[in-house]
Coordinates of C-alpha atoms and ligand atoms in Angstrom, one line a residue:
X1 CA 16.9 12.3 19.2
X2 CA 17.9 9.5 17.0
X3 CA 18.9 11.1 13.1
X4 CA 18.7 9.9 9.5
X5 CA 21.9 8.0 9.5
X6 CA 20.4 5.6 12.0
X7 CA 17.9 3.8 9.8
X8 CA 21.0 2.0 8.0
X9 CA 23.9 2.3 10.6
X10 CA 23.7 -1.4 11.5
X11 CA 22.2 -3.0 8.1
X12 CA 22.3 -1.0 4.7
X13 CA 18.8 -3.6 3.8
X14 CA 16.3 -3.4 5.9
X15 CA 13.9 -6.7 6.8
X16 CA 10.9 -6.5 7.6
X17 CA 7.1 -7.0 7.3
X18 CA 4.1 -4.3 7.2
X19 CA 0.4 -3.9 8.4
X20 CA -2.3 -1.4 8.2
X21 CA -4.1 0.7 11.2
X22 CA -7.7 -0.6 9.7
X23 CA -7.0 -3.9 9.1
X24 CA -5.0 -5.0 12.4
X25 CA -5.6 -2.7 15.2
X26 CA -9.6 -2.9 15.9
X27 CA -10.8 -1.2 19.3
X28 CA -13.1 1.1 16.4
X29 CA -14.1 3.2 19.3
X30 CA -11.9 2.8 22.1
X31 CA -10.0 5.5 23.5
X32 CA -11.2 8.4 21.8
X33 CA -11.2 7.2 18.3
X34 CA -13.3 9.0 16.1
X35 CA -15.6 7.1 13.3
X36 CA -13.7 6.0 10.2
X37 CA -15.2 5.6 6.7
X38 CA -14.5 1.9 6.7
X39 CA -16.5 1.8 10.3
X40 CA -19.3 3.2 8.6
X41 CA -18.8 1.4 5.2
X42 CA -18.8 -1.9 6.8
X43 CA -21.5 -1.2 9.8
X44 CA -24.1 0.1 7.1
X45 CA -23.5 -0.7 3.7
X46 CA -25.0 -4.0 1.5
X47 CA -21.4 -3.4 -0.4
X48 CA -19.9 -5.0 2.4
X49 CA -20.4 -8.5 0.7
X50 CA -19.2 -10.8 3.5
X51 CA -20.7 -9.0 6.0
X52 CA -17.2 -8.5 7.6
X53 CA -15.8 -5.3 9.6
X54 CA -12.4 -4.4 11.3
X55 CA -14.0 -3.6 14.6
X56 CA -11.2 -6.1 16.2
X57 CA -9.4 -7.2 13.3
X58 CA -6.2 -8.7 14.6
X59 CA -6.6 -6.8 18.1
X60 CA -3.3 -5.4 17.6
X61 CA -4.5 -2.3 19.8
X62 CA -4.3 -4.6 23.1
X63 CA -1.5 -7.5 21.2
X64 CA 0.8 -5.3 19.9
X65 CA 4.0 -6.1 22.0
X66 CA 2.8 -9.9 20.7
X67 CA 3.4 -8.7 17.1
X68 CA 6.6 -6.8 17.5
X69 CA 8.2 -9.6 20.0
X70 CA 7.7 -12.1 17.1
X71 CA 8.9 -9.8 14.3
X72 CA 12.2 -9.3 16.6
X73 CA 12.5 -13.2 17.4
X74 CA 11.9 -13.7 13.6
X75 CA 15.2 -11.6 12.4
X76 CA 13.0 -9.4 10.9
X77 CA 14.6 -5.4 11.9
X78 CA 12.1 -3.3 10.4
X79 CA 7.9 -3.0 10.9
X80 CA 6.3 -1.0 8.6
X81 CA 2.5 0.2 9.5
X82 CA -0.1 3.1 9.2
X83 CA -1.4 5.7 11.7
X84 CA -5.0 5.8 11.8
X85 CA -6.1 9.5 11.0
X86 CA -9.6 9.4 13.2
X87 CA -7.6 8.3 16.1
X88 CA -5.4 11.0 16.1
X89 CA -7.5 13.3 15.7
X90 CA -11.9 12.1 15.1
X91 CA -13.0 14.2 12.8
X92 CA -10.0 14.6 10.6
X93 CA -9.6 18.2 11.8
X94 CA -9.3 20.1 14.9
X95 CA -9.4 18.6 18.2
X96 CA -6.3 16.4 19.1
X97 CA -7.0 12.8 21.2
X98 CA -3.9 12.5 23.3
X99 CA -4.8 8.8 23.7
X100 CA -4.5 7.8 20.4
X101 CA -0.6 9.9 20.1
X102 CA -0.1 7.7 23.6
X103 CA -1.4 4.0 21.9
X104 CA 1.3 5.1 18.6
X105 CA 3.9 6.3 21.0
X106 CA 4.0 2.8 23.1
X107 CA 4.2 1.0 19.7
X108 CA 6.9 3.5 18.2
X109 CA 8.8 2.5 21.9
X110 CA 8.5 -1.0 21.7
X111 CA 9.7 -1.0 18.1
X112 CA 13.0 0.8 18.8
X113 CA 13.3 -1.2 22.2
X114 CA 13.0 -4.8 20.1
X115 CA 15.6 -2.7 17.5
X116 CA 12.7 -3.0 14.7
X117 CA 12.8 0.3 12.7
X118 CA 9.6 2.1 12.2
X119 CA 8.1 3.2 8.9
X120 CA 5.3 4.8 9.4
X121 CA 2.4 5.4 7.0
X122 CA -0.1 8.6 7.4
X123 CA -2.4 7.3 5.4
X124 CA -3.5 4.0 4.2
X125 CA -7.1 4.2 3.3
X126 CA -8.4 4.8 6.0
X127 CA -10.4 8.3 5.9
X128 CA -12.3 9.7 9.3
X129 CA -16.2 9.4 8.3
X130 CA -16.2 13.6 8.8
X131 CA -14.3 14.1 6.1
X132 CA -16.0 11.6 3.8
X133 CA -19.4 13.1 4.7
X134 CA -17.7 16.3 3.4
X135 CA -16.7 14.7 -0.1
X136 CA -14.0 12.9 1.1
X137 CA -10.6 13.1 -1.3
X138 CA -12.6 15.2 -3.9
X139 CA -12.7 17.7 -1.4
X140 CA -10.1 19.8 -1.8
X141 CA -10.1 21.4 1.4
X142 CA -9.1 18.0 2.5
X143 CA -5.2 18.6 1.3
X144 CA -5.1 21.1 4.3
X145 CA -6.4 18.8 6.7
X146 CA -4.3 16.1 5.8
X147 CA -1.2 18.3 6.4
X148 CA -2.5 19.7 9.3
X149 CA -2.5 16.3 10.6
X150 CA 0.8 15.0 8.8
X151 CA 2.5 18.1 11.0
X152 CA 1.0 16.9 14.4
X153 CA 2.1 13.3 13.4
X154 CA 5.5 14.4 12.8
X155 CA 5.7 16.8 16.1
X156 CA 4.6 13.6 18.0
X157 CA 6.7 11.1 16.6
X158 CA 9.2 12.8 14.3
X159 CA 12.1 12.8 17.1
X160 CA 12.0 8.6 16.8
X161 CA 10.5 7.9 13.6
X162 CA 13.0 8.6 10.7
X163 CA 10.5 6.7 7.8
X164 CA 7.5 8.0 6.6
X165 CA 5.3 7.3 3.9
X166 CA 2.4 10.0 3.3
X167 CA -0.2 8.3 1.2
X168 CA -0.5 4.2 0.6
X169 CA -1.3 3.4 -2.7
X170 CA -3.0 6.8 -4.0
X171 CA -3.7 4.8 -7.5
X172 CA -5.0 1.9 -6.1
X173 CA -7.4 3.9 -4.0
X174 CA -8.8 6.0 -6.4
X175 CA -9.5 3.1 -8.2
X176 CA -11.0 0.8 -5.4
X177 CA -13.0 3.9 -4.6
X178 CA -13.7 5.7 -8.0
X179 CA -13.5 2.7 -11.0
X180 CA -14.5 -1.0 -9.2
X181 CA -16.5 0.7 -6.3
X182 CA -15.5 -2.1 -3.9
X183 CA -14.4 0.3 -1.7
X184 CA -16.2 2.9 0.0
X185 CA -17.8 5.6 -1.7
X186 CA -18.1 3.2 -3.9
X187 CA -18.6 4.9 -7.2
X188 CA -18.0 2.4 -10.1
X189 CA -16.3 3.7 -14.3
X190 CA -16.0 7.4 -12.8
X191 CA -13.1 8.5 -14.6
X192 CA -13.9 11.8 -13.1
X193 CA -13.3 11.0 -9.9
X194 CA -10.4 8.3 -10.3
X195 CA -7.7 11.3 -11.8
X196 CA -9.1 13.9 -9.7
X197 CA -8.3 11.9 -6.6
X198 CA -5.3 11.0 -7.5
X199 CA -4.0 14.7 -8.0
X200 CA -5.8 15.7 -4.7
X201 CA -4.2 12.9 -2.8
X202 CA -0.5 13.8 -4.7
X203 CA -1.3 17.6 -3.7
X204 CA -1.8 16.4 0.1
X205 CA 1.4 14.6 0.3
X206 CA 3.7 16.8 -1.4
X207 CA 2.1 19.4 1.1
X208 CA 3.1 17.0 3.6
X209 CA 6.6 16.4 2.2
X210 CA 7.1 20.2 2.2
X211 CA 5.8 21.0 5.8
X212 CA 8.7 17.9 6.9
X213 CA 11.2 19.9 5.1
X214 CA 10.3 23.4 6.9
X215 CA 10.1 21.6 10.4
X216 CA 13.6 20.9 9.8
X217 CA 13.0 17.5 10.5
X218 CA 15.4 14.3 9.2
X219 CA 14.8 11.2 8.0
X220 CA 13.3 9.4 5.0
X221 CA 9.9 10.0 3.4
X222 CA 8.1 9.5 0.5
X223 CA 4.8 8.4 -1.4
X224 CA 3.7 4.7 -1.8
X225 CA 2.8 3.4 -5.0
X226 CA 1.6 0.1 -6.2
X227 CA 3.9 -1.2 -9.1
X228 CA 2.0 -0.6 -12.2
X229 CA 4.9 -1.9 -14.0
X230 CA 3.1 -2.2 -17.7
X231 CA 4.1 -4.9 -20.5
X232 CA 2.1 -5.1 -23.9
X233 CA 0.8 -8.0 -25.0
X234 CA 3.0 -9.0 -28.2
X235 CA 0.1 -8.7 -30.8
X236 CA -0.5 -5.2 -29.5
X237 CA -1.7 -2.9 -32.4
X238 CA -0.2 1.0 -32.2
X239 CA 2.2 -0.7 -28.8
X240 CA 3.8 3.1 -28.1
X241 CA 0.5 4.5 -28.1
X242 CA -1.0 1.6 -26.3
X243 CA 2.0 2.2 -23.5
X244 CA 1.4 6.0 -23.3
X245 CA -1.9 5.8 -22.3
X246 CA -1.8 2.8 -20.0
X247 CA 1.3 4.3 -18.1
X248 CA -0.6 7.1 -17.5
X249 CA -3.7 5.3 -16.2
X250 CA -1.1 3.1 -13.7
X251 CA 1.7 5.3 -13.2
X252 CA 2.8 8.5 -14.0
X253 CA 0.2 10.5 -12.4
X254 CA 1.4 9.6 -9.7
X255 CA 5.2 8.8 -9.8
X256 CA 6.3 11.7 -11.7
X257 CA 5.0 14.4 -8.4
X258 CA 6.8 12.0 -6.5
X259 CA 10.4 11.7 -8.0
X260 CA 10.1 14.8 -10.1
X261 CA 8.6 17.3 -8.5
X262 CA 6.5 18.1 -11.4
X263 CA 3.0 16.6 -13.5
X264 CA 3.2 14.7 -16.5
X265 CA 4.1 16.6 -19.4
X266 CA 1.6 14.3 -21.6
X267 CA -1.4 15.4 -18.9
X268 CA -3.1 17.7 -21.3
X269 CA -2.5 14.9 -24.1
X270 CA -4.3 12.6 -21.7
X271 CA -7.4 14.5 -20.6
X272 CA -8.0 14.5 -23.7
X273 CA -7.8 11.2 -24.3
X274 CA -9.8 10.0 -21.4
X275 CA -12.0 13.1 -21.3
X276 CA -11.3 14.5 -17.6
X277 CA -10.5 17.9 -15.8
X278 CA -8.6 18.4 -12.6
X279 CA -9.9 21.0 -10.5
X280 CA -7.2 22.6 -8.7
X281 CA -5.7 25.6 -6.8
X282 CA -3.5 28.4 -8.6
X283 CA 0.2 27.9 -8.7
X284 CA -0.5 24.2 -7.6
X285 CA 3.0 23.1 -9.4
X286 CA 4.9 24.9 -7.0
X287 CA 3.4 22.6 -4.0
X288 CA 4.4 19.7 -6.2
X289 CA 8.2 21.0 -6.7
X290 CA 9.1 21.6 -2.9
X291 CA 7.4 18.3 -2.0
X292 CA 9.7 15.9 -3.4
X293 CA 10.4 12.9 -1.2
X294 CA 13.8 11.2 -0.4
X295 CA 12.5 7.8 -1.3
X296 CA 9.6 5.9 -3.3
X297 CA 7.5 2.9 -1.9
X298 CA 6.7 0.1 -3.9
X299 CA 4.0 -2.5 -3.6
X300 CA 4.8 -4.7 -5.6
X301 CA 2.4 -8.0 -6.4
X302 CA 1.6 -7.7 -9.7
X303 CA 2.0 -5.9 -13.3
X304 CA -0.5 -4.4 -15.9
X305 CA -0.5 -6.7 -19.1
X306 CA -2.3 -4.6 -21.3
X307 CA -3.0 -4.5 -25.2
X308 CA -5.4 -2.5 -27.7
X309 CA -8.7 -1.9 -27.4
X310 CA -10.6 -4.5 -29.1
X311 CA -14.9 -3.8 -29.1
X312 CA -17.0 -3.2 -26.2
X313 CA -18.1 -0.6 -23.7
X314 CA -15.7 0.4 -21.1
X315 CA -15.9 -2.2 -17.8
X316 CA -13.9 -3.3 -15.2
X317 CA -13.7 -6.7 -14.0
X318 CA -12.4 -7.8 -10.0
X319 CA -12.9 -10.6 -7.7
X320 CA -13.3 -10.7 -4.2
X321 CA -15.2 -13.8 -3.8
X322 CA -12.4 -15.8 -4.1
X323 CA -13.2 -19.7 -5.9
X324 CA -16.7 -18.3 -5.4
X325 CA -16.3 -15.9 -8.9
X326 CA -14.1 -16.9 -12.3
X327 CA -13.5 -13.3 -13.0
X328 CA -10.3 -12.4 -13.3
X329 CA -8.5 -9.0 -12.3
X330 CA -8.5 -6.2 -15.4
X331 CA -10.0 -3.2 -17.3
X332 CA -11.8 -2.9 -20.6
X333 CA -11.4 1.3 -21.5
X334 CA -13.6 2.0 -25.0
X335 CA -11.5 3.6 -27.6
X336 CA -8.3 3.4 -25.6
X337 CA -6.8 0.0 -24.4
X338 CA -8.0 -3.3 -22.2
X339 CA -6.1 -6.1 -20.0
X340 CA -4.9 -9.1 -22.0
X341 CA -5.5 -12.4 -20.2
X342 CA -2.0 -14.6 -20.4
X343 CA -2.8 -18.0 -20.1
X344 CA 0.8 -18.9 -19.2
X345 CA 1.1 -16.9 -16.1
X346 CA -0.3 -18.0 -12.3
X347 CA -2.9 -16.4 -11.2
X348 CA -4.2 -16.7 -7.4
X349 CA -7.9 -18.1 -6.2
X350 CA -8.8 -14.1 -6.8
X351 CA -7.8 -13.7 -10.4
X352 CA -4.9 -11.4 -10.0
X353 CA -1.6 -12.5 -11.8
X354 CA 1.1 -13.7 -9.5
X355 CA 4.3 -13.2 -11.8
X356 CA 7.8 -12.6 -9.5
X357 CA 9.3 -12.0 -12.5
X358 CA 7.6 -8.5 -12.1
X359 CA 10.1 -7.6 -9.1
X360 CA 13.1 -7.6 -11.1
X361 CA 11.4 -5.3 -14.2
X362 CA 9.5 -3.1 -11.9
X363 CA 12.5 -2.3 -10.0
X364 CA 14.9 -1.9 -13.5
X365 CA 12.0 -0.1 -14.7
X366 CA 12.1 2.4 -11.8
X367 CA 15.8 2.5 -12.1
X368 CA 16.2 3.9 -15.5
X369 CA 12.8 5.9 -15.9
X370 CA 13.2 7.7 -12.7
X371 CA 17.1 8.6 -12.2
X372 CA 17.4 5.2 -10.1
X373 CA 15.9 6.7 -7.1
X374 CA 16.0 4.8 -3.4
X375 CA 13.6 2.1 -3.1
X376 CA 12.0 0.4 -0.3
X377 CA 9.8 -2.7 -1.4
X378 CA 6.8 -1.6 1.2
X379 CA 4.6 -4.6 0.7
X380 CA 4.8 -8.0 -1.2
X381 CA 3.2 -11.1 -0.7
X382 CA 0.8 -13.6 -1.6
X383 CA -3.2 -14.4 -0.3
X384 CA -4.2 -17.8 0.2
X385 CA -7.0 -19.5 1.6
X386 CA -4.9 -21.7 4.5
X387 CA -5.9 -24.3 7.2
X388 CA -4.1 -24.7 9.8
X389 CA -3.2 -28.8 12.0
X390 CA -4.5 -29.8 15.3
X391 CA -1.9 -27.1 16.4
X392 CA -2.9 -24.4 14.9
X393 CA 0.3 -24.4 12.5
X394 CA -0.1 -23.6 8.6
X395 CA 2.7 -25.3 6.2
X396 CA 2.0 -22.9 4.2
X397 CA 4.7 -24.2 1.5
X398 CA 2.3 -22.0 -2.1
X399 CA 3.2 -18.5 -0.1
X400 CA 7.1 -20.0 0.3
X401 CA 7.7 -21.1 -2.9
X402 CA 6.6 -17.5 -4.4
X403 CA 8.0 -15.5 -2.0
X404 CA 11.6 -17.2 -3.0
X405 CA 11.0 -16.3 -6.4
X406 CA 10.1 -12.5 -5.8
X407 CA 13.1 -12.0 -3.4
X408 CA 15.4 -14.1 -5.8
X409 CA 13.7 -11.0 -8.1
X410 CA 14.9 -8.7 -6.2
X411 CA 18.3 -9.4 -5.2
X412 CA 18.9 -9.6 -9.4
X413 CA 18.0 -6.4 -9.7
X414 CA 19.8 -4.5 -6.4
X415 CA 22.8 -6.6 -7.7
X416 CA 22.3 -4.6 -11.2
X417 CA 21.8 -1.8 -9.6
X418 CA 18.5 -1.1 -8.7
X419 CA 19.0 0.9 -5.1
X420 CA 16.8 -1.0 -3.3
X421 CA 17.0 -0.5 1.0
X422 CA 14.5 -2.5 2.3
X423 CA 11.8 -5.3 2.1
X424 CA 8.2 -5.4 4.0
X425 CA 6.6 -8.5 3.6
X426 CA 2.6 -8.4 3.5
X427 CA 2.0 -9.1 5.9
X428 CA 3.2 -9.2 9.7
X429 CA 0.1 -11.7 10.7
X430 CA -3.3 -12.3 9.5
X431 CA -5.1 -9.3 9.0
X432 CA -8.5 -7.6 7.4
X433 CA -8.0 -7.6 3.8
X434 CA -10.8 -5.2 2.9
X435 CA -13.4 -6.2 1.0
X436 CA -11.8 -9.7 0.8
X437 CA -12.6 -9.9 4.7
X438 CA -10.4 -12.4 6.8
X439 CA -10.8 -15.6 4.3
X440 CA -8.0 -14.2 2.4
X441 CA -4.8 -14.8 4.5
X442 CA -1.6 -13.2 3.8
X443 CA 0.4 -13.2 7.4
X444 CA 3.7 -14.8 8.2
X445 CA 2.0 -15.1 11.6
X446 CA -1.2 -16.8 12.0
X447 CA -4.1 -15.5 13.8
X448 CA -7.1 -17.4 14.8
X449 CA -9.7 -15.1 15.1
X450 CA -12.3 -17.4 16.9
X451 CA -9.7 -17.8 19.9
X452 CA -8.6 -14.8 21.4
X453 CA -6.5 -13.9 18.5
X454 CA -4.2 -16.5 19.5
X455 CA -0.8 -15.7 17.1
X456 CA 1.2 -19.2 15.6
X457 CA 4.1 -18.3 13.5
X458 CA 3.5 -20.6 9.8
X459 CA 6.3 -21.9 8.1
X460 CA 7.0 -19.1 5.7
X461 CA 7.9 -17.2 8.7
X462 CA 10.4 -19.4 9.8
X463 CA 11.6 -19.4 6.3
X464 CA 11.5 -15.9 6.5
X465 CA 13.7 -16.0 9.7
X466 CA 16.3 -18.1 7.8
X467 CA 16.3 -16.1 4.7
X468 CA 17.4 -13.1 6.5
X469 CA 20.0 -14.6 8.8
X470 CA 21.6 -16.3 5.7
X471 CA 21.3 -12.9 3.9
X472 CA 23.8 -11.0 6.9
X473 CA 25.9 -13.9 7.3
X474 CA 26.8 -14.0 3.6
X475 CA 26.6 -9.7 3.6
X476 CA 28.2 -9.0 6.2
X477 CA 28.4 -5.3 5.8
X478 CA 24.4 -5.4 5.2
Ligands
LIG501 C1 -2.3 -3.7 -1.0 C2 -2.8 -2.8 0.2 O1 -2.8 -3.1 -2.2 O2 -2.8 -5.0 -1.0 C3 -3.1 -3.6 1.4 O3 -1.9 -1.8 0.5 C4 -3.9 -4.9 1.1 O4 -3.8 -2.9 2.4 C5 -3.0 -5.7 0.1 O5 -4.3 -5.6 2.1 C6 -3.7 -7.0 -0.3 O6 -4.9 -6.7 -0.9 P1 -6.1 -7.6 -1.3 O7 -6.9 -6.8 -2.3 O8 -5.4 -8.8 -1.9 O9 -6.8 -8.0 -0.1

């Protein structure tokens, strides 16, 4: 039985890089695996704009030991991905497929054989179609169901797994799913849906959290959130009200049931404001109190540059056509507040600001706001169109040259005393990127999907590799 204390025995930083069931594994309906949303989404829907699916993605089903050999060879000590729910169990509820707790329990093995330590994710978007047919995440019934299968999880893996995230990126889902309708269901400004999601999936994984605690289980776990670190633009008019409302929208909805245990105390305030109602079950807060977490995930890419609302109806504006579109990434809410565009700050071929910078006030920000909690940076990285030489090898010197900046980012702010454990670049090797489908590369590892997934480690991995050797050479306690 390994314990808690093991996850930073030999290293007190952790090293690593992260993946998603979804868009690695493929084998969509091998071995028992019920139908997923995104199987459905992408087999059926005209959403599915380049007619793209991740019924093979980076075959990381069959390649697995491929992936986790090259992690270990690359210094790399920690490998965080997600469980897919429909494997474990096809409908969502119910019956249990032993294969699929067989295909996470060789992967789980080979981890801790390499020494890679395992943080594994319950959910990271990827719902069984059952349980979207039955209203998916405004279902509330679907709280129960996600516990139910957080508890067989942990039964199955919780002797070897000491890192667990519940829920990936429950803001950035609901908005995907409820606000730009890029992913499925696809429903587009239904503001609605976006909050009420968010609580439902904050309710599931504090009843997840709790159900840990009363197995008596050890280890770390906590909630994943994408850094909605907010700045105002400078000529922002009413700036604290501005803030409020927009750290509310990004944040608070969920990071407050996550590090306090509690809703936001401005929540009436703000259904007000953005005219919404939660439907819930009595004596809810008391779920949200005993499922506190021991840690808080952070995606960090990005922040929300945001200013006053201006004129015009509300609208959201995305890109996932790449240098195919000019949008660029942001929101327009009527009455309340929109993005501001900065012209002096990188942006990638999607439209999405790439601003390191973020790393360091994101982290600070967590620090002070939230009673400087522990951290783990669960996914970080930068998408680029690539091509590889005759040998299949991408100098892929755009991803190096950021990544250096965010992790310069982020050792300022552990050595000011952010308490930050851990790193997992995004991502291990090339991968499904949703909507974006494969064009959009963001692997240390390349993988040519025309030729039998064939893996070539690119240059930032090898960077990567020296990174963290220089790092425990020069720490030597970690
Ligand atoms: C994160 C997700 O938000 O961003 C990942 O957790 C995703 O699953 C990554 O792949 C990159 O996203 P995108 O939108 O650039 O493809």
């Amino acid at each position: 039985m390994r314990k808690k204390e093991d996850v930073f025995s030999r290293n007190d930083f952790l090293w690593g890089s992260g993946t998603a069931a979804y868009q690695c594994e493929g084998a969509w309906d091998a071995d028992g695996k019920g139908l997923g949303e995104w199987d459905y989404f992408n087999h059926n829907s005209a959403l599915n704009i380049h007619n793209e699916d991740g019924d093979n993605a980076s075959n990381f089903y069959y390649d697995y030991e491929k992936d986790i050999n090259l992690m270990a060879e690359g210094s790399q000590n920690a490998y965080r991905f997600s469980i897919s729910w429909a494997r474990i169990m096809p409908t969502g509820y119910g019956e249990v497929n032993q294969q699929g707790i067989d295909f996470y329990n060789r992967v789980i093995n080979y981890c801790l054989e390499k020494g890679i330590e395992p943080n594994v994710t319950l959910f990271h978007y990827d719902l069984p179609y059952e349980l979207a047919r039955q209203g998916g995440w405004l279902n509330h019934k679907i709280t129960d169901y996600f516990n139910e299968y957080a508890k067989i999880c942990f039964e199955a893996f919780g002797d070897r797994v000491k890192m667990w995230s519940t829920i990936n990126e429950p803001r950035y889902y609901s908005y995907c799913t409820n606000i730009v309708g890029n992913y499925p269901p696809n429903r587009r400004l239904d503001f609605q849906s976006y909050f009420q999601y968010q609580y439902n999936l904050m309710i599931a994984s504090s009843k997840a959290i709790r159900s840990f605690k009363e197995m008596g289980l050890d280890g770390y776990i906590g909630v994943v959130h994408d850094n909605g670190h907010v700045e105002l633009d400078p000529d922002t008019i009413n700036p604290d009200e501005v803030y409020e409302m927009a750290d509310f929208f990004y944040n608070t909805l969920i990071l407050e049931p996550s590090l306090l245990g509690k809703l936001p105390d401005n929540l009436e305030k703000m259904k007000q404001k953005y005219g919404f109602m939660i439907l819930h079950d009595i004596n809810e807060e008391e779920i949200f109190r005993e499922g506190v977490g021991n840690y808080i995930g952070i995606n960090l890419y990005n922040r929300q540059y945001v200013k006053h609302w201006e004129e015009g109806e509300s609208e959201v504006f995305h890109n996932n056509k790449g240098t195919r579109s000019n949008s660029l990434e942001g929101i327009r809410l009527e009455s309340l507040f929109e993005s501001s565009f900065d012209p002096h700050v990188r942006r990638n071929k999607w439209g999405r600001e790439v601003n390191p910078r973020v790393m360091y006030t994101g982290l600070m920000e967590l620090k002070e706001k939230y009673n400087n909690p522990l951290i783990l940076v669960t996914e970080n990285g930068h998408g680029i169109y690539e091509s590889p030489d005759e040998n299949d090898y991408v100098e892929d010197n755009e991803r190096i040259e950021i990544f250096s900046e965010f992790l310069d980012n982020l050792l300022k702010a552990k050595k000011e005393g952010a308490d930050v454990r851990g790193y997992y670049h995004w991502s291990t090797m090339d991968l499904y990127s949703w909507i974006n489908g494969y064009e959009k590369r963001y692997g240390l590892v390349r993988v040519d999907f025309e030729d039998n997934y064939k893996r070539t480690p690119k240059k930032s991995y090898y960077w990567f590799k020296d990174f963290i050797n220089n790092y425990y050479s020069n720490n030597r306690n970690g």
